[in-house]
Short mmCIF file of C-alpha atoms and ligand atoms in Angstrom, two decimals:
data_model
loop_
_atom_site.label_atom_id
_atom_site.label_comp_id
_atom_site.label_asym_id
_atom_site.label_seq_id
_atom_site.Cartn_x
_atom_site.Cartn_y
_atom_site.Cartn_z
CA UNK A 1 -42.95 37.26 20.70
CA UNK A 2 -42.05 36.40 16.89
CA UNK A 3 -41.85 32.21 15.73
CA UNK A 4 -38.72 32.57 14.90
CA UNK A 5 -37.52 33.06 18.41
CA UNK A 6 -35.25 29.97 19.43
CA UNK A 7 -33.66 29.17 22.60
CA UNK A 8 -29.41 28.14 21.49
CA UNK A 9 -26.42 26.82 22.89
CA UNK A 10 -23.54 30.33 22.64
CA UNK A 11 -21.32 29.88 21.12
CA UNK A 12 -17.70 31.59 20.09
CA UNK A 13 -19.49 33.45 16.84
CA UNK A 14 -22.41 34.97 19.43
CA UNK A 15 -20.38 36.83 21.48
CA UNK A 16 -19.60 40.02 20.16
CA UNK A 17 -23.74 39.74 19.95
CA UNK A 18 -24.07 38.64 23.60
CA UNK A 19 -21.34 41.89 24.44
CA UNK A 20 -23.94 44.16 22.75
CA UNK A 21 -27.22 43.14 24.87
CA UNK A 22 -24.77 42.12 28.22
CA UNK A 23 -23.59 46.05 27.38
CA UNK A 24 -27.16 47.58 26.61
CA UNK A 25 -28.31 45.96 30.03
CA UNK A 26 -25.44 46.10 32.22
CA UNK A 27 -23.07 49.70 31.21
CA UNK A 28 -20.48 49.10 29.13
CA UNK A 29 -17.40 46.24 28.85
CA UNK A 30 -14.44 48.18 29.33
CA UNK A 31 -12.57 47.58 26.00
CA UNK A 32 -9.64 45.95 28.79
CA UNK A 33 -11.46 43.60 29.84
CA UNK A 34 -13.14 42.37 25.93
CA UNK A 35 -10.16 39.55 26.12
CA UNK A 36 -10.68 38.24 28.90
CA UNK A 37 -14.41 38.04 29.23
CA UNK A 38 -14.36 36.19 25.69
CA UNK A 39 -11.53 34.25 27.53
CA UNK A 40 -14.54 33.05 30.80
CA UNK A 41 -17.09 32.84 28.12
CA UNK A 42 -15.66 30.00 26.37
CA UNK A 43 -15.67 28.27 29.63
CA UNK A 44 -19.06 28.57 29.64
CA UNK A 45 -19.54 27.72 26.48
CA UNK A 46 -17.36 24.43 26.34
CA UNK A 47 -19.44 22.82 29.03
CA UNK A 48 -22.92 23.52 27.74
CA UNK A 49 -23.10 26.06 30.99
CA UNK A 50 -24.38 29.82 28.26
CA UNK A 51 -27.77 29.60 26.56
CA UNK A 52 -29.29 32.10 25.15
CA UNK A 53 -32.56 33.18 22.33
CA UNK A 54 -32.04 34.66 19.16
CA UNK A 55 -34.11 35.78 16.72
CA UNK A 56 -33.47 34.82 13.27
CA UNK A 57 -29.62 34.60 13.56
CA UNK A 58 -29.01 37.50 15.97
CA UNK A 59 -28.96 37.32 19.49
CA UNK A 60 -31.22 38.84 21.73
CA UNK A 61 -30.94 37.24 24.54
CA UNK A 62 -27.76 35.22 27.23
CA UNK A 63 -27.30 33.66 30.20
CA UNK A 64 -24.92 31.40 32.08
CA UNK A 65 -24.24 29.56 35.07
CA UNK A 66 -21.31 28.45 37.02
CA UNK A 67 -20.44 24.49 37.64
CA UNK A 68 -20.62 25.58 41.93
CA UNK A 69 -20.86 23.17 45.49
CA UNK A 70 -22.76 25.09 48.01
CA UNK A 71 -22.95 24.16 51.20
CA UNK A 72 -25.80 23.25 52.66
CA UNK A 73 -26.21 21.86 56.34
CA UNK A 74 -22.02 21.06 56.79
CA UNK A 75 -22.66 19.12 52.88
CA UNK A 76 -22.08 19.91 49.26
CA UNK A 77 -24.60 20.63 46.94
CA UNK A 78 -23.83 20.51 43.23
CA UNK A 79 -25.38 24.34 42.38
CA UNK A 80 -26.31 25.82 38.95
CA UNK A 81 -25.17 29.92 40.08
CA UNK A 82 -26.82 31.69 37.12
CA UNK A 83 -25.53 34.82 36.32
CA UNK A 84 -25.42 37.38 33.13
CA UNK A 85 -28.84 37.33 32.66
CA UNK A 86 -29.75 39.47 30.16
CA UNK A 87 -32.42 40.65 26.91
CA UNK A 88 -32.16 43.02 24.38
CA UNK A 89 -34.32 46.25 25.51
CA UNK A 90 -36.74 46.05 22.06
CA UNK A 91 -36.89 42.84 23.64
CA UNK A 92 -37.75 42.76 27.09
CA UNK A 93 -41.19 42.46 28.47
CA UNK A 94 -42.52 40.49 25.65
CA UNK A 95 -41.93 36.94 27.95
CA UNK A 96 -38.64 36.71 26.10
CA UNK A 97 -36.46 36.12 30.38
CA UNK A 98 -39.03 33.86 30.95
CA UNK A 99 -38.04 31.58 27.24
CA UNK A 100 -34.37 31.92 28.66
CA UNK A 101 -34.75 30.94 32.11
CA UNK A 102 -36.54 27.75 30.98
CA UNK A 103 -34.01 26.90 28.74
CA UNK A 104 -31.63 27.61 31.61
CA UNK A 105 -33.48 26.04 34.35
CA UNK A 106 -33.91 23.15 31.28
CA UNK A 107 -30.01 22.99 31.47
CA UNK A 108 -29.62 22.32 34.29
CA UNK A 109 -31.97 19.24 34.75
CA UNK A 110 -29.74 17.61 32.42
CA UNK A 111 -26.43 18.91 33.52
CA UNK A 112 -27.74 17.31 36.79
CA UNK A 113 -27.81 19.71 39.33
CA UNK A 114 -30.25 19.04 41.95
CA UNK A 115 -30.30 23.08 43.18
CA UNK A 116 -29.82 26.27 41.43
CA UNK A 117 -29.04 30.28 42.89
CA UNK A 118 -29.02 33.82 41.99
CA UNK A 119 -28.37 37.00 42.55
CA UNK A 120 -32.02 38.61 40.90
CA UNK A 121 -31.49 41.69 40.37
CA UNK A 122 -35.46 41.82 40.31
CA UNK A 123 -37.30 39.46 41.86
CA UNK A 124 -40.33 39.11 39.58
CA UNK A 125 -39.47 36.63 36.48
CA UNK A 126 -37.72 34.28 38.62
CA UNK A 127 -40.94 33.40 41.45
CA UNK A 128 -42.78 32.44 38.34
CA UNK A 129 -40.47 30.23 37.96
CA UNK A 130 -39.67 29.05 41.36
CA UNK A 131 -37.01 30.89 42.64
CA UNK A 132 -36.96 32.56 46.05
CA UNK A 133 -35.35 33.48 48.91
CA UNK A 134 -32.69 31.60 50.10
CA UNK A 135 -30.19 33.70 52.06
CA UNK A 136 -28.26 37.34 52.34
CA UNK A 137 -24.65 38.05 51.10
CA UNK A 138 -23.74 40.15 54.37
CA UNK A 139 -20.98 42.95 54.37
CA UNK A 140 -20.71 44.18 58.05
CA UNK A 141 -17.97 46.86 59.15
CA UNK A 142 -15.85 47.09 62.45
CA UNK A 143 -13.33 49.49 63.36
CA UNK A 144 -9.40 48.95 62.63
CA UNK A 145 -8.44 49.74 65.43
CA UNK A 146 -10.61 47.43 67.70
CA UNK A 147 -9.42 45.17 66.10
CA UNK A 148 -5.97 45.60 65.75
CA UNK A 149 -6.39 44.64 69.56
CA UNK A 150 -7.78 41.62 69.51
CA UNK A 151 -4.30 40.05 70.35
CA UNK A 152 -3.93 36.42 69.30
CA UNK A 153 0.18 37.38 69.43
CA UNK A 154 1.35 33.98 69.94
CA UNK A 155 -0.18 32.19 67.01
CA UNK A 156 1.78 32.33 64.37
CA UNK A 157 1.28 33.16 61.19
CA UNK A 158 2.79 33.51 57.48
CA UNK A 159 2.44 34.81 54.06
CA UNK A 160 -0.61 32.88 51.49
CA UNK A 161 0.15 32.18 48.32
CA UNK A 162 -1.35 30.41 45.59
CA UNK A 163 0.27 26.59 46.27
CA UNK A 164 -2.00 26.89 49.89
CA UNK A 165 -4.24 26.93 47.40
CA UNK A 166 -4.86 22.51 48.26
CA UNK A 167 -4.38 23.62 52.01
CA UNK A 168 -7.65 26.66 51.95
CA UNK A 169 -9.97 24.39 50.34
CA UNK A 170 -9.21 21.84 53.48
CA UNK A 171 -10.03 24.17 56.28
CA UNK A 172 -12.86 26.24 54.93
CA UNK A 173 -14.49 22.05 54.20
CA UNK A 174 -13.93 21.78 57.77
CA UNK A 175 -14.99 25.11 59.16
CA UNK A 176 -18.99 24.43 56.99
CA UNK A 177 -19.20 21.02 58.04
CA UNK A 178 -18.40 20.42 61.49
CA UNK A 179 -20.31 24.15 61.94
CA UNK A 180 -23.00 22.93 59.24
CA UNK A 181 -22.70 25.30 56.95
CA UNK A 182 -25.28 26.26 54.69
CA UNK A 183 -25.15 28.89 51.35
CA UNK A 184 -21.33 29.84 50.72
CA UNK A 185 -20.02 27.83 47.44
CA UNK A 186 -16.50 25.79 47.37
CA UNK A 187 -14.33 27.10 44.55
CA UNK A 188 -12.30 25.32 42.55
CA UNK A 189 -8.51 25.14 43.44
CA UNK A 190 -7.34 26.94 40.64
CA UNK A 191 -9.66 29.35 40.69
CA UNK A 192 -8.73 29.69 44.88
CA UNK A 193 -4.64 29.95 43.04
CA UNK A 194 -5.87 32.49 40.62
CA UNK A 195 -7.87 34.10 43.78
CA UNK A 196 -4.51 33.29 46.12
CA UNK A 197 -1.54 34.85 43.30
CA UNK A 198 -3.04 38.25 42.80
CA UNK A 199 -1.24 41.17 44.82
CA UNK A 200 -3.98 42.79 45.57
CA UNK A 201 -5.41 40.41 47.88
CA UNK A 202 -2.84 39.68 51.13
CA UNK A 203 -3.75 36.39 52.53
CA UNK A 204 -2.41 34.86 55.64
CA UNK A 205 -2.31 30.95 56.96
CA UNK A 206 -2.27 29.64 60.38
CA UNK A 207 -1.86 26.50 61.58
CA UNK A 208 -5.68 26.57 61.48
CA UNK A 209 -6.47 29.48 59.52
CA UNK A 210 -6.31 31.51 57.24
CA UNK A 211 -7.13 35.57 56.06
CA UNK A 212 -7.90 36.86 53.01
CA UNK A 213 -8.12 40.21 52.45
CA UNK A 214 -7.87 43.86 50.21
CA UNK A 215 -7.67 47.93 50.26
CA UNK A 216 -11.52 48.87 49.11
CA UNK A 217 -11.37 52.67 49.20
CA UNK A 218 -8.99 53.38 52.01
CA UNK A 219 -10.82 50.93 53.62
CA UNK A 220 -9.55 46.95 54.60
CA UNK A 221 -12.17 44.18 53.24
CA UNK A 222 -12.01 40.71 54.37
CA UNK A 223 -13.11 38.49 52.08
CA UNK A 224 -12.91 35.29 53.41
CA UNK A 225 -11.15 34.48 57.52
CA UNK A 226 -12.04 31.05 58.49
CA UNK A 227 -10.47 30.18 62.56
CA UNK A 228 -9.84 27.08 63.67
CA UNK A 229 -10.38 28.62 67.82
CA UNK A 230 -10.46 31.43 69.69
CA UNK A 231 -6.45 32.01 69.34
CA UNK A 232 -6.13 32.24 65.62
CA UNK A 233 -9.28 34.33 64.71
CA UNK A 234 -7.64 36.86 66.57
CA UNK A 235 -4.81 36.39 65.55
CA UNK A 236 -5.45 36.85 62.07
CA UNK A 237 -8.41 39.84 62.93
CA UNK A 238 -6.29 41.28 64.48
CA UNK A 239 -3.28 41.10 61.59
CA UNK A 240 -5.87 43.31 58.83
CA UNK A 241 -6.71 45.39 62.30
CA UNK A 242 -3.02 46.48 61.92
CA UNK A 243 -3.32 48.54 59.16
CA UNK A 244 -5.91 51.24 61.74
CA UNK A 245 -3.04 53.28 61.44
CA UNK A 246 -4.09 54.46 57.54
CA UNK A 247 -7.90 52.49 56.95
CA UNK A 248 -9.96 53.49 59.57
CA UNK A 249 -12.47 50.93 58.63
CA UNK A 250 -12.99 47.32 57.81
CA UNK A 251 -15.11 45.67 55.93
CA UNK A 252 -15.94 41.92 55.73
CA UNK A 253 -18.08 39.25 54.11
CA UNK A 254 -18.50 36.79 57.31
CA UNK A 255 -21.24 35.06 58.45
CA UNK A 256 -23.91 36.71 60.98
CA UNK A 257 -23.02 34.20 63.26
CA UNK A 258 -18.81 34.58 62.56
CA UNK A 259 -16.78 34.56 65.80
CA UNK A 260 -15.59 38.35 65.01
CA UNK A 261 -19.17 39.57 66.73
CA UNK A 262 -18.13 37.96 70.17
CA UNK A 263 -15.30 39.15 69.77
CA UNK A 264 -14.90 42.32 68.62
CA UNK A 265 -16.51 45.84 71.22
CA UNK A 266 -18.26 47.99 67.86
CA UNK A 267 -19.87 48.19 64.30
CA UNK A 268 -17.73 51.24 62.88
CA UNK A 269 -21.15 51.23 60.85
CA UNK A 270 -24.34 49.91 62.31
CA UNK A 271 -26.28 49.44 59.33
CA UNK A 272 -24.69 45.82 57.54
CA UNK A 273 -25.17 45.70 53.62
CA UNK A 274 -27.20 42.79 52.64
CA UNK A 275 -27.65 41.05 48.92
CA UNK A 276 -30.15 39.12 49.20
CA UNK A 277 -30.27 36.05 46.14
CA UNK A 278 -32.29 33.20 45.74
CA UNK A 279 -33.20 29.52 45.55
CA UNK A 280 -34.36 26.98 43.13
CA UNK A 281 -34.78 22.97 43.97
CA UNK A 282 -34.96 21.69 40.46
CA UNK A 283 -34.19 17.83 41.74
CA UNK A 284 -36.06 17.90 44.35
CA UNK A 285 -35.04 14.46 45.75
CA UNK A 286 -31.44 14.99 44.34
CA UNK A 287 -30.85 18.37 46.54
CA UNK A 288 -32.94 16.39 49.93
CA UNK A 289 -30.29 13.31 49.67
CA UNK A 290 -27.96 15.79 49.60
CA UNK A 291 -28.12 18.25 52.00
CA UNK A 292 -26.79 17.81 55.85
CA UNK A 293 -29.79 17.60 58.52
CA UNK A 294 -30.22 19.00 62.18
CA UNK A 295 -28.74 15.58 63.54
CA UNK A 296 -30.74 14.85 66.46
CA UNK A 297 -33.88 14.38 64.12
CA UNK A 298 -36.20 11.64 63.72
CA UNK A 299 -39.05 12.38 60.99
CA UNK A 300 -41.43 11.04 59.08
CA UNK A 301 -43.83 13.28 56.67
CA UNK A 302 -45.32 13.38 53.69
CA UNK A 303 -45.33 16.37 51.01
CA UNK A 304 -47.76 17.77 47.97
CA UNK A 305 -44.97 19.26 45.79
CA UNK A 306 -46.41 21.88 42.74
CA UNK A 307 -44.00 22.55 40.30
CA UNK A 308 -44.91 24.01 37.74
CA UNK A 309 -41.97 24.16 35.55
CA UNK A 310 -40.27 21.24 36.65
CA UNK A 311 -43.10 18.46 36.62
CA UNK A 312 -40.60 15.95 38.21
CA UNK A 313 -40.80 17.16 41.07
CA UNK A 314 -44.44 17.55 41.00
CA UNK A 315 -46.56 14.60 43.36
CA UNK A 316 -46.79 13.67 46.91
CA UNK A 317 -43.78 12.30 48.05
CA UNK A 318 -42.68 11.07 51.38
CA UNK A 319 -39.75 12.82 53.63
CA UNK A 320 -38.38 11.19 56.33
CA UNK A 321 -35.23 12.32 58.09
CA UNK A 322 -33.11 10.75 60.64
CA UNK A 323 -29.15 10.93 61.77
CA UNK A 324 -28.31 13.99 59.95
CA UNK A 325 -29.52 12.93 56.63
CA UNK A 326 -33.21 12.95 54.59
CA UNK A 327 -34.84 11.10 51.20
CA UNK A 328 -37.95 12.36 49.42
CA UNK A 329 -39.35 8.87 48.00
CA UNK A 330 -42.78 8.84 46.42
CA UNK A 331 -45.27 7.72 48.47
CA UNK A 332 -48.43 6.36 47.02
CA UNK A 333 -50.69 7.77 50.31
CA UNK A 334 -53.75 10.26 50.10
CA UNK A 335 -55.20 12.24 52.16
CA UNK A 336 -54.68 15.64 53.07
CA UNK A 337 -50.70 16.80 53.10
CA UNK A 338 -48.83 19.77 53.62
CA UNK A 339 -48.64 21.70 49.82
CA UNK A 340 -45.97 23.41 48.78
CA UNK A 341 -44.85 25.14 45.02
CA UNK A 342 -41.25 25.76 44.03
CA UNK A 343 -41.34 28.52 45.68
CA UNK A 344 -41.95 27.32 49.60
CA UNK A 345 -39.95 24.03 49.13
CA UNK A 346 -36.64 26.25 48.06
CA UNK A 347 -37.78 28.69 50.80
CA UNK A 348 -38.36 25.97 53.69
CA UNK A 349 -34.36 24.03 52.23
CA UNK A 350 -32.89 27.13 52.45
CA UNK A 351 -34.65 26.87 56.71
CA UNK A 352 -37.59 29.19 56.32
CA UNK A 353 -39.88 28.23 59.34
CA UNK A 354 -43.03 26.55 57.63
CA UNK A 355 -45.69 29.37 59.91
CA UNK A 356 -43.37 32.24 57.08
CA UNK A 357 -44.72 30.11 54.42
CA UNK A 358 -48.41 29.40 55.41
CA UNK A 359 -48.28 32.94 56.13
CA UNK A 360 -47.01 33.97 52.73
CA UNK A 361 -49.55 31.83 51.00
CA UNK A 362 -46.12 29.64 49.83
CA UNK A 363 -47.12 26.83 52.26
CA UNK A 364 -50.89 24.84 53.33
CA UNK A 365 -52.57 22.09 53.63
CA UNK A 366 -51.29 19.32 56.30
CA UNK A 367 -51.73 19.62 60.70
CA UNK A 368 -49.21 22.85 61.68
CA UNK A 369 -48.56 20.46 64.96
CA UNK A 370 -45.83 18.23 62.16
CA UNK A 371 -44.37 21.81 61.69
CA UNK A 372 -41.83 22.45 64.34
CA UNK A 373 -40.08 18.84 63.56
CA UNK A 374 -39.52 19.74 60.14
CA UNK A 375 -38.66 23.05 60.65
CA UNK A 376 -36.39 22.04 63.30
CA UNK A 377 -35.17 19.59 60.50
CA UNK A 378 -34.41 22.00 57.88
CA UNK A 379 -32.82 24.57 60.24
CA UNK A 380 -29.05 25.86 61.14
CA UNK A 381 -27.62 28.97 61.31
CA UNK A 382 -29.01 31.35 57.77
CA UNK A 383 -27.28 30.91 55.46
CA UNK A 384 -24.84 33.52 54.40
CA UNK A 385 -22.78 33.17 51.21
CA UNK A 386 -19.59 34.98 50.73
CA UNK A 387 -19.23 35.75 47.66
CA UNK A 388 -21.10 37.01 44.29
CA UNK A 389 -21.45 35.78 40.78
C1 COA B 1 -34.75 41.73 34.14
C2 COA B 1 -35.41 41.29 32.55
C3 COA B 1 -33.91 39.97 32.14
C4 COA B 1 -36.35 40.48 32.23
O1 COA B 1 -36.13 40.35 30.52
P1 COA B 1 -38.39 40.59 29.99
O2 COA B 1 -38.15 39.69 28.52
O3 COA B 1 -38.24 41.36 30.57
O4 COA B 1 -39.03 39.43 31.50
P2 COA B 1 -40.25 38.63 31.29
O5 COA B 1 -40.91 39.31 29.41
O6 COA B 1 -40.15 37.04 30.74
O7 COA B 1 -41.11 38.77 32.07
C5 COA B 1 -41.26 38.15 33.30
C6 COA B 1 -41.40 38.49 34.56
O8 COA B 1 -40.53 39.19 34.29
C7 COA B 1 -41.60 41.08 34.26
N1 COA B 1 -40.98 42.02 35.22
C8 COA B 1 -39.17 42.12 33.98
N2 COA B 1 -38.71 43.01 34.23
C9 COA B 1 -39.17 43.61 35.52
C10 COA B 1 -38.39 44.85 36.33
N3 COA B 1 -37.53 45.50 35.94
N4 COA B 1 -39.04 45.27 36.49
C11 COA B 1 -39.82 44.90 38.12
N5 COA B 1 -40.71 43.15 36.52
C12 COA B 1 -40.55 42.77 35.79
C13 COA B 1 -42.09 41.00 33.69
O9 COA B 1 -43.33 41.89 33.94
C14 COA B 1 -42.71 39.91 33.98
O10 COA B 1 -44.29 39.78 34.52
P3 COA B 1 -45.46 39.89 35.07
O11 COA B 1 -45.46 38.23 34.42
O12 COA B 1 -46.02 39.24 35.70
O13 COA B 1 -46.21 40.59 33.76
C15 COA B 1 -34.74 42.50 32.02
O14 COA B 1 -35.93 43.27 31.68
C16 COA B 1 -33.06 43.01 31.48
O15 COA B 1 -32.12 41.74 30.32
N6 COA B 1 -32.86 43.78 32.42
C17 COA B 1 -31.39 44.39 32.84
C18 COA B 1 -30.59 43.19 33.17
C19 COA B 1 -30.83 42.97 34.27
O16 COA B 1 -31.60 42.89 34.95
N7 COA B 1 -30.41 41.03 34.12
C20 COA B 1 -31.15 40.81 35.15
C21 COA B 1 -30.15 40.19 35.70
S1 COA B 1 -30.36 38.43 37.79
#
């Protein structure tokens, strides 16, 4: 690496360079999509969420991050969703990607995000920087004819449009807080309205639920479904399944614990599609304070955290969990305590049992007899995302 390499904020003047590196990384950007891509990029630029590495004046690497909220234990936690990590081919394998990602981490910290997540094309670089698997994006498939016969005919439903974005967000929030969900993203109301405005998406709304689906290569695909009752669940899935005379299969992005798995008899394809995403704590005390924990668990434990990249997380901490909330405060205690690095902490936050972390070298020390209380506090329904970003 030469000394001329430095981190910069990407500006509009850099975008031609970024597109060149991006095309060499992800494939060409169709001319028809260029304007839209630049419009999107400007939003990241305006908010200081687009970081690059330049060699002299030329951009040789870039990445940006979305300002999401992510559900953890039924509460929303601000999450920096890192995307579009690209390094020019002639600069790869020389530490440029790592320099870029360190800049991204620094910026997520400056902007006050307690956690960050990303979909890794390769895990190595992100693991070196403290990311670990946090959950999956699941796509299941069901025979359309089976869904069609789920019933729910007494439930009244109507087409949903952009004006229903606020109501959809309320229904999502209610489902994820009562279900103590972990993983799903919260999009801004304006983005939800755009999604509903797109005439390729078919939205239907009931009193206590909605579905949004579309065509996918001759099949139908459910992008999101929320139902507050069995009857609504049946009605919404049956509406999608009513397309069974044309589509054999309904693919669906849903949680592995979605009620549909208990309502429908068969899967169309026994192999669910999985995409793994990675998580990292940026500000450990803020991340612990923001998420929900299993209610009914009371816990007091010391943790030794060692974070090579974000030193504010390093040190002896005291973790208290009670009545569904947690706190991480500095501890002056000495002696043996549970030891975690950034990867171990991220995996624990995402509900990975300590026994797994110990067996993979991501946790050590402390008393294994205390592990089960810690596991119970962080445990819950499996963490999942519906969206790729
Ligand atoms: C992935 C990418 C960003 C890595 O950038 P880079 O500048 O080569 O990364 P670094 O040189 O800092 O490498 C950091 C570590 O990751 C490893 N690594 C990098 N690319 C890798 C790959 N494709 N497969 C496996 N390991 C890889 C390096 O070997 C190094 O580990 P080491 O120190 O143990 O040897 C770059 O190759 C790229 O732009 N690829 C195409 C687009 C892409 O896949 N982006 C990622 C989207 S999530």
